[in-house]
Amino acid sequence: MFRKRIAAAVFFAGLLAMGMAGCENKGDTASDPELLLGFSQIGTESAWRIGNTVDIEEQAANYGIGLMLENANQKQENQIDAIRRFIAYKVDVIAFSPIVEEGWDNVLKEAQDAGIPVVLVDRDISENEKDLTTCLIGADFYKEGVMAGEYLIRKADSLGLEQVNIVEITGTENSTPMMQRQAGFMDAIAGDERMTVLESIDGDFLKSRGAECMRYLLDTYGEDIDVVFSHNDEMTIGALPEIERAGFEPGKDIIIISIDGGQEAINVLKQGKINCVVECTPKLGKALMETALKLKAGQEVDAVIHPEEQVFSDEQDTSLIAPRGY
Ligand code: GYE
């Protein structure tokens, strides 16, 4: 039965590789895996995302789980199509990282009708669709925003700043990390009268958009900008050359706060051009595999699994930060 399913999946992956979409089967086709997991990934927008995909592939192999992996190229409709294909293949468990929170109702009802448990990985969906999924394995984005805001308060204290003008470059609109990181950051700075947010602008988690947003912000606010709070490393890395081109030194003239903690951003933190990076770990694969095995065995799973995360900043000896692996 499993051998048949895997054979179908491999055939299917072949079809997709020929141009229909991006599906791979990374399962061990030589032996029967106990479990077939369909995973719909958002895309390849960031080092974080790529690290997350690699980790899920590696952990599936470690656990001997057959993985049907589809890349949605940043489109919700591609994710919905992928989930429908997983249902058609009768995978044992479906997992996906919802690009935005709304709009999953119908397809999740279809999964429920087919009796296939669904796990949310990385991002969440809206409350009213929640009972259609089993659990969420992903970071506490609100806490990440709080940690970014608390860092800024400490930094403003240490520099003796009296007025702090902030621009925020946000992640994809209506995505969980965008909404929660913003909420956590705003709540953390709300009681501090020095803080003013000049503008929040949507950078879609993309490096190119980070650069574009930064150009606009510099044109609009120029030297009034004291702080850039960027929701991911990619956008931060896109923004930095724009700041330099405008004649400012990132990390000195403008405080730079980022989220993710990929190697490239950590290297820039070590050079002093980023002041703070809040970690968001993409290594969710182990928890996903363990959860999928429990679901297959009909066992209870934790409703929410948040990994532990830390803050990297110029408050510490950055030369001691270990290689990040993504
Ligand atoms: O911060 C960003 C990515 O959902 C946590 O998505 C993830 C975010 C991550 O592309 O870099």
XYZ file of N, CA and C and ligand atoms in Angstrom, residues 42 45-46 48-49 122-123 141 177 181 205 231-234 259-260 280, ligand 1:
65
model
N 6.029 27.737 1.340
C 5.617 29.014 0.740
C 6.418 29.325 -0.520
N 11.752 32.784 -0.611
C 11.969 34.229 -0.508
C 13.136 34.629 0.375
N 13.612 33.741 1.225
C 14.637 34.171 2.186
C 15.545 33.000 2.555
N 16.025 32.171 5.478
C 15.229 31.474 6.494
C 14.404 30.362 5.842
N 13.703 30.744 4.770
C 12.794 29.803 4.113
C 13.568 28.613 3.534
N 5.349 26.903 11.001
C 5.861 28.273 10.930
C 4.757 29.309 11.139
N 3.806 29.428 10.210
C 2.788 30.480 10.317
C 1.422 29.919 10.704
N 6.070 34.822 17.301
C 6.433 36.068 16.605
C 6.157 37.306 17.454
N 3.733 36.293 10.937
C 4.910 36.989 11.475
C 4.810 38.504 11.325
N 4.824 40.304 14.854
C 6.062 41.047 15.129
C 5.740 42.520 15.316
N 8.812 40.664 2.908
C 9.896 39.742 3.276
C 10.940 39.591 2.167
N 11.341 43.450 9.445
C 10.801 42.164 9.908
C 11.584 40.941 9.460
N 12.537 41.086 8.526
C 13.424 39.932 8.290
C 14.774 40.369 7.733
N 15.711 39.438 7.783
C 17.093 39.740 7.368
C 17.175 40.128 5.902
N 16.386 39.472 5.063
C 16.465 39.741 3.619
C 16.191 41.218 3.339
N 15.223 40.657 12.057
C 14.740 39.394 12.649
C 15.101 38.240 11.710
N 15.439 37.120 12.264
C 15.740 35.825 11.628
C 17.042 35.254 12.189
N 14.992 33.912 14.775
C 13.787 33.125 14.472
C 14.332 31.847 13.852
O 11.087 35.575 9.146
C 11.114 35.365 6.813
C 10.398 34.438 5.943
O 7.523 33.016 8.400
C 9.142 33.182 10.090
O 9.190 34.175 6.572
C 8.867 33.172 8.657
C 9.366 34.391 7.927
C 10.827 34.717 8.106
O 10.536 34.482 4.665
O 12.462 35.529 6.519
